[in-house]
Structure formats: C-alpha cells, structure tokens
XYZ file of C-alpha atoms in Angstrom:
420
model
C 142.458 22.659 87.608
C 140.516 19.539 88.849
C 137.246 19.813 90.785
C 138.816 18.489 94.005
C 141.818 20.815 93.725
C 139.572 23.849 93.182
C 137.332 22.911 96.166
C 140.348 22.486 98.380
C 141.570 26.039 97.456
C 138.086 27.378 98.186
C 138.038 25.547 101.505
C 141.340 27.081 102.493
C 139.949 30.562 101.640
C 136.985 29.654 103.808
C 139.279 28.811 106.801
C 141.266 32.095 106.272
C 137.953 33.940 106.416
C 137.081 32.242 109.772
C 140.474 33.153 111.167
C 140.099 36.899 109.987
C 136.731 36.951 111.527
C 137.882 35.554 114.838
C 140.936 38.145 114.954
C 138.557 41.008 114.280
C 136.170 39.832 116.992
C 139.007 39.264 119.504
C 140.308 42.826 118.731
C 136.877 44.293 119.575
C 136.001 42.128 122.561
C 136.064 44.934 125.037
C 133.512 46.810 123.039
C 131.106 43.879 123.037
C 131.417 42.994 126.825
C 130.055 46.199 128.410
C 126.503 47.344 128.995
C 125.877 50.871 127.627
C 123.332 53.489 128.825
C 122.058 56.296 126.524
C 119.786 57.546 123.813
C 118.718 55.480 120.735
C 116.486 56.303 117.758
C 114.611 53.356 116.763
C 112.164 52.220 114.085
C 109.943 49.204 114.522
C 110.460 46.283 112.066
C 108.520 43.453 113.697
C 105.139 42.815 115.221
C 105.071 43.619 119.022
C 104.019 41.022 121.376
C 103.412 41.426 125.160
C 104.745 39.019 127.830
C 103.570 39.783 131.405
C 104.654 43.274 132.136
C 106.807 43.795 129.131
C 106.585 44.240 125.490
C 109.095 42.766 123.047
C 109.533 43.747 119.394
C 112.302 43.767 116.672
C 113.635 47.186 115.934
C 116.378 48.856 113.723
C 118.737 51.474 115.137
C 118.669 54.698 113.256
C 120.826 56.830 115.300
C 121.633 57.792 118.912
C 124.683 57.814 121.205
C 126.279 54.614 119.885
C 127.583 54.693 116.366
C 128.502 51.104 116.412
C 124.738 50.028 116.543
C 123.701 52.204 113.594
C 121.816 50.204 110.996
C 121.796 47.155 113.100
C 118.724 45.177 113.924
C 117.990 45.076 117.592
C 115.650 43.292 120.061
C 113.849 45.837 122.306
C 112.340 44.901 125.603
C 110.020 47.706 126.934
C 108.879 47.280 130.519
C 105.420 48.511 131.521
C 104.195 48.839 127.969
C 101.203 47.522 126.214
C 101.801 48.974 122.856
C 104.103 51.096 120.755
C 103.267 54.850 120.465
C 104.740 55.196 117.082
C 106.578 53.231 114.244
C 109.600 55.252 115.139
C 110.692 56.854 118.508
C 113.521 57.919 120.587
C 114.230 56.027 123.954
C 116.657 56.220 126.808
C 117.780 52.759 127.868
C 120.444 50.125 128.447
C 122.180 48.625 125.411
C 123.809 45.322 125.448
C 126.049 44.087 122.491
C 126.642 40.409 122.108
C 128.487 39.221 119.168
C 127.088 41.797 116.827
C 123.491 41.481 118.298
C 121.913 44.482 119.808
C 119.653 44.102 122.919
C 117.917 47.039 124.243
C 116.142 47.391 127.629
C 114.079 50.383 128.641
C 110.903 51.568 130.545
C 107.833 52.851 128.610
C 108.336 56.042 130.598
C 111.865 56.456 129.055
C 110.347 57.198 125.510
C 111.310 60.827 125.229
C 110.126 62.022 121.835
C 108.539 60.556 118.720
C 110.316 60.589 115.434
C 108.119 60.533 112.503
C 109.505 58.702 109.299
C 107.944 57.369 106.224
C 106.812 53.657 106.535
C 109.204 51.233 104.758
C 108.130 48.893 101.968
C 108.084 46.026 104.532
C 105.792 47.983 106.882
C 103.389 48.901 104.142
C 103.110 45.200 103.093
C 102.696 44.071 106.717
C 100.040 46.762 107.283
C 98.217 45.402 104.124
C 98.335 41.818 105.591
C 96.847 43.154 108.757
C 93.927 44.583 106.612
C 93.387 41.800 104.313
C 94.024 38.526 106.286
C 91.234 38.151 108.886
C 92.218 34.804 110.466
C 94.645 35.781 113.447
C 96.365 32.262 113.407
C 97.068 32.539 109.732
C 98.091 36.153 110.048
C 100.824 35.048 112.443
C 101.865 32.393 109.967
C 102.121 34.897 107.168
C 104.154 37.249 109.320
C 106.566 34.490 110.402
C 106.874 32.615 107.090
C 106.837 35.358 104.499
C 108.150 38.323 106.494
C 110.673 36.697 108.763
C 108.934 37.584 112.026
C 109.754 35.748 115.203
C 107.747 32.583 115.839
C 106.185 34.291 118.875
C 103.683 35.957 116.643
C 102.101 32.583 116.392
C 99.768 31.191 119.272
C 101.711 29.305 121.753
C 100.138 26.000 120.935
C 101.387 26.230 117.325
C 104.793 27.387 118.540
C 105.029 24.177 120.680
C 103.806 22.043 117.819
C 106.366 23.476 115.292
C 109.017 22.778 118.083
C 108.058 19.207 118.990
C 107.766 18.147 115.124
C 111.284 19.785 114.463
C 109.539 22.015 111.902
C 110.607 25.373 113.285
C 113.224 25.564 110.432
C 110.301 25.920 107.945
C 109.489 29.340 109.611
C 113.070 30.651 109.312
C 113.394 32.659 106.018
C 116.329 31.002 104.295
C 117.483 29.145 101.148
C 114.288 27.217 100.909
C 112.158 30.358 100.733
C 114.329 32.281 98.376
C 114.802 29.161 96.158
C 110.915 28.770 95.922
C 110.425 32.259 95.140
C 113.127 32.171 92.459
C 111.604 29.091 90.995
C 108.074 30.545 90.993
C 109.243 33.753 89.411
C 111.330 31.909 86.896
C 108.282 30.255 85.237
C 106.250 33.377 85.202
C 108.027 34.472 82.008
C 109.818 32.480 79.366
C 113.598 31.880 78.842
C 115.936 34.582 79.901
C 113.165 36.948 80.966
C 112.084 34.459 83.749
C 115.813 34.323 85.033
C 115.776 38.197 85.264
C 112.504 38.360 86.935
C 113.845 35.815 89.410
C 116.954 37.828 89.987
C 114.988 41.088 90.559
C 112.261 39.430 92.554
C 114.682 37.780 94.982
C 116.696 40.839 95.365
C 113.586 42.993 96.339
C 112.410 40.279 98.698
C 115.765 40.004 100.417
C 116.498 43.759 100.864
C 112.993 45.147 101.423
C 110.546 42.551 102.635
C 112.526 40.299 105.284
C 115.117 41.154 107.880
C 118.782 40.656 106.694
C 119.486 37.804 108.909
C 122.489 35.364 108.188
C 120.588 32.515 106.493
C 118.732 35.159 104.225
C 121.941 36.808 103.170
C 123.812 33.519 102.595
C 120.959 32.180 100.482
C 120.714 35.410 98.564
C 124.360 35.562 97.623
C 124.267 31.866 96.408
C 120.890 32.237 94.308
C 122.084 35.670 92.952
C 125.465 34.214 91.749
C 123.669 30.967 90.520
C 121.185 33.088 88.408
C 124.046 35.257 86.838
C 126.005 32.070 85.977
C 122.780 30.429 84.454
C 122.297 33.682 82.455
C 125.786 33.292 80.977
C 124.735 29.659 79.932
C 126.899 27.910 82.425
C 126.227 25.347 85.082
C 126.719 26.667 88.716
C 128.825 24.675 91.254
C 126.689 25.062 94.399
C 129.481 23.871 96.622
C 131.802 26.702 95.470
C 128.851 29.178 95.792
C 128.227 28.048 99.290
C 131.874 28.504 100.317
C 132.036 31.974 98.424
C 128.918 33.103 100.098
C 130.200 32.051 103.720
C 133.444 33.893 103.004
C 131.788 37.105 102.009
C 129.579 37.132 105.030
C 132.263 36.346 107.505
C 134.392 39.145 106.214
C 131.518 41.496 106.150
C 130.104 40.473 109.385
C 132.628 38.716 111.586
C 130.070 38.387 114.477
C 128.352 35.641 112.339
C 131.341 33.436 113.542
C 129.339 32.958 116.773
C 125.947 32.921 115.130
C 124.017 29.572 115.606
C 121.680 30.903 112.743
C 124.574 31.227 110.253
C 126.154 27.840 111.047
C 122.759 25.875 111.136
C 121.997 27.429 107.619
C 125.395 26.717 106.330
C 125.591 23.147 107.502
C 122.091 22.234 106.362
C 122.958 23.518 102.932
C 126.413 21.993 102.795
C 124.961 18.547 103.632
C 122.159 18.902 101.033
C 124.666 20.032 98.345
C 127.036 17.213 99.087
C 124.223 14.666 99.431
C 122.893 15.317 95.950
C 126.379 15.508 94.398
C 127.374 12.336 92.411
C 124.238 10.439 92.730
C 123.645 9.459 89.022
C 123.134 5.686 89.851
C 120.333 6.561 92.265
C 118.582 8.532 89.563
C 118.961 5.587 87.121
C 117.656 3.112 89.760
C 114.338 5.133 90.229
C 113.055 5.365 86.653
C 109.896 7.490 87.211
C 110.709 11.230 87.584
C 107.800 11.646 90.133
C 109.127 8.878 92.319
C 112.630 10.290 92.064
C 111.464 13.770 93.018
C 109.610 12.360 95.991
C 112.555 10.212 97.101
C 114.934 13.213 96.741
C 112.672 15.350 99.141
C 113.179 12.564 101.834
C 116.833 12.193 100.980
C 117.729 15.922 101.308
C 115.556 16.058 104.497
C 117.567 13.138 105.968
C 120.934 14.686 105.259
C 119.803 18.304 106.211
C 118.813 16.860 109.614
C 122.178 15.234 110.246
C 123.987 18.346 108.959
C 122.488 20.335 111.665
C 121.710 17.727 114.486
C 125.318 18.038 116.056
C 124.993 21.707 116.333
C 121.463 21.743 117.658
C 122.444 19.189 120.334
C 124.870 21.588 121.788
C 122.053 23.992 122.855
C 118.628 22.260 122.283
C 116.722 19.017 121.735
C 116.939 16.978 118.581
C 113.678 16.091 116.855
C 114.501 13.175 114.334
C 110.801 12.831 113.052
C 111.423 16.159 111.013
C 113.158 13.854 108.513
C 109.629 12.608 107.576
C 107.549 15.693 108.535
C 109.395 18.084 106.473
C 108.786 16.473 102.932
C 105.302 15.647 103.988
C 104.532 19.304 104.475
C 106.429 20.415 101.335
C 103.460 20.490 99.107
C 101.142 22.633 101.252
C 104.098 25.009 101.974
C 104.836 25.248 98.123
C 101.285 26.194 97.410
C 101.206 28.607 100.388
C 104.402 30.163 99.125
C 103.257 30.374 95.428
C 100.060 32.195 96.476
C 102.086 34.313 98.914
C 104.474 35.397 96.092
C 101.369 36.318 93.939
C 99.979 38.400 96.834
C 103.334 40.182 97.247
C 103.416 40.814 93.519
C 99.905 42.365 93.621
C 100.336 44.130 96.956
C 97.940 41.702 98.514
C 95.061 42.668 96.284
C 94.055 39.037 95.533
C 91.409 37.251 97.524
C 92.800 36.244 100.821
C 90.655 33.118 101.070
C 93.170 30.710 99.386
C 95.925 31.889 101.566
C 93.929 31.573 104.725
C 92.770 27.972 103.754
C 96.391 26.960 102.924
C 97.585 28.447 106.158
C 94.985 26.768 108.197
C 95.718 23.458 106.577
C 99.394 23.813 107.352
C 98.739 24.712 111.010
C 96.369 21.789 111.404
C 98.808 19.351 109.914
C 101.581 20.597 112.176
C 99.313 20.210 115.221
C 98.351 16.624 113.968
C 101.999 15.633 113.438
C 102.974 17.052 116.988
C 100.993 14.041 118.554
C 103.734 11.702 117.126
C 106.616 14.135 117.560
C 109.265 13.564 120.162
C 112.634 15.163 121.194
C 115.896 13.728 122.322
C 118.106 15.419 124.799
C 121.684 14.417 123.869
C 124.519 16.478 125.511
C 127.092 17.266 122.779
C 130.007 19.669 123.202
C 130.991 22.306 120.639
C 134.296 20.448 119.860
C 132.391 17.188 119.347
C 129.745 18.807 117.089
C 132.558 20.344 114.828
C 134.409 17.057 114.595
C 131.374 14.841 113.899
C 130.200 17.385 111.195
C 133.660 17.661 109.564
C 133.981 13.783 109.274
C 130.461 13.672 107.900
C 131.222 16.276 105.227
C 134.488 14.539 104.302
C 132.615 11.309 103.701
C 129.801 12.828 101.831
C 132.270 14.581 99.423
C 134.024 11.487 98.464
C 131.221 8.788 98.602
C 129.002 8.190 95.754
C 125.407 7.279 95.500
C 124.006 4.951 98.039
C 127.342 4.864 99.896
C 126.610 8.349 101.034
C 124.468 6.908 103.754
C 127.768 5.913 105.585
C 128.338 9.557 106.235
C 125.876 9.609 109.051
C 127.359 6.590 110.629
C 129.948 8.625 112.839
C 127.211 10.732 114.278
C 124.751 7.666 114.935
C 127.788 5.698 116.487
C 128.560 8.633 118.738
C 125.024 9.470 119.730
C 123.603 5.959 120.281
C 125.521 5.218 123.526
C 124.294 8.522 124.894
C 120.758 7.593 124.114
C 120.948 4.068 125.720
C-alpha cells in the first residue's frame, strides 16, 4: 500500500470518528442543555484565585447526585469565599454541563461537610513548589507551565504580555511540553533504556502531574506510540499517529468535537508535521546543522501560526509576531523545562535558584516583547476557518520544500482584504 493511499484511508477513519462523535453528542443534547441543582463531592486540583467577591478554582468531581459528572474536571465558582476550607469537600450548588465541560456555581455557605482524602501526587508536588519557590511570579509560571494551571495564577501584567505577544500557547501543556520531557529523559540513559525512561516518565507526567486536557492526551498518545515504534526499531509516521490519536480521543470523548483546545492542538501539530515532511532540498541548501535547526524552529513556528490562525480568528485576536517570538524564547524555555524535569525527578529537592532565575528571565523577555506585540481583529466564520485550513493542509501535503510556502497563500489572500 502506498503512503498516500494509507493516509487517505486513515483520513477516512478520522472523518468517521468525527461523524460518530457528532451523532453521540446529538443524542445526548438534552442532557447537556439543562442546569442542574444538587450535591457534589469535589477535590481541588488547581490553585484558587479570588476575583471580586468570588473564588475560582479547578476541581475534580468525586461523587454526588449527578453520575454523568463523576471523574470529570470542573470549574468551581464559589461566591463570598476568600479561601478553600479543605482540599476535598461537599457542596450544594448549580451545575451546568456544556459539551462535556462541568461548571459549578455555589455559595461559600453551601459547603455542607468536609471530605478528607489523601493528597494526590500532583497536590504533593504543588505543595513542594509552594515551599521551595519563593518568587511569587516564578511560582505562578511553574504552576502554569509545568502543572497545567490556568494562566490566571500569573500576575495580570504577565497574562497581558503573554496574550499580546501570542505566546499564551507556550503555557498550555501540550505536545511541546511532552516532547521536551521525552527528549530530556531519553538522553539521561543510553540506548533502549533512555527510550524506556521516556516512556515511563511521559506517562507519569501525563496521568499524575497535569490535568488530562485534550492537548495533553493527544500528545501523549502520539508520543507513547512513537516511542513504542522506535523501541521496535522502526520509524514512526507522525501524520498517521496524529490521525490515530484524534480518532481515539473523539471516540472516547465525543465532546472534544466542540473543543477549541482540541482543534487548536490538532491543527498546529498537523501543519507542523506536514511542513517538515518532504523537505530534503531545504536541508541540503542549509549545510550547517546549527543553522538548519535554527531555521526549522522559525519554519515550524510560521506554519503552526497559520495552522491555528483561522480557528483563533473565529473567537479571538490574531498575533502574527508570535511567529518570531516563539523561536526566540525556545532556548530559555528549554532550559527552564530541563531544570523543571530534574526538579520533578528529585521531588523539588534541588536548589530553586536556577529555576527562579530562568523563570524571571522568561517573564522579563515576554514583557519586553510585549512592547512590540500587536493583535489583529479579523472576523472569520467557522465555515471559512474550516475551508481555509483544509485547503492549506491539502497544499502542504502535496507540495515539497520551498513550495510549501504557497500553502499559506489562501489564508493570506482571504485575510488581506479584511485587514485593508
């Protein structure tokens, strides 16, 4: 079977998975549309933050009156609260289900009883960060970057800087994080032992350290399968792995069909995989390996931006300078990740000074870049975004080397009149 024929069959299975997810969601639409009132048993998974008279925190539903919420990650808004009385508790509140996401609204007075449970591994690590990392700004970066917490744990000025520079994606735990962790662990031991360490380390990080969000699970399936294939001394086909991972997630979690997080992660990865495919002449043109690696960091950043820009334009602002800023921050983030992995391996027993120094450097650089950052407001419909993305993927798949740059032409020609 030829490569193109194999990819077409995998693409057909992907569309079947989309159809099945859609039909399953349509069948349960009534369940997702109503607000529910009742009892929930929750455990805190995030760092609480207070806004005006309300406290917001990420939680996991352990039990209660609504079996369809069990095990799901929820977003709790607690009115009139300045803190959480316990890591786990029972509350009476209003529950809203929206495409698989759980939103809980309650008053502090509605906490009826405390439920004492043992702290999770994630909570133990985050408690260690609280004790060891003294700089509050860097602590927020560690929670967001290494533990997948909301960007709201960062001071507002840094949140604004990450947004205006288009670098918010660096704080979302996804393929870049898991790939860096896998590479770092791979070289801690020689040969097959390094691959096994990567396999174990990435698995532990995915299921015990960070929330199981769509980008994390998609990246984990791809990396897990790629490492298994390398252990069998074969070369992984990352396009096939991407389509396979998407099919698995849509069949397990049909609500991801309407998840911006899932599609942004999927499209960024798809454009990167297609952009680096069949680029042998580019590699021959750039003789120096260091120059080639530097060039490819900008090349992948360029195509990742165009892979996600159409989707982002449907609900937010586009930040084109992220094409430049992302590669420029790759080195400090790589060092920050490497030391963070060593801290995780040693249960944050190493000196915190290098982590704080690197974190401070990253925050200052993002603030500096924000002076040059700008955002574009371009109204794009969902249909237009899907069409432009599909055309771009088709061109990227069949074009080679420098001709791949033509893949962004449909998006540029469409957006340019809207900007003028």
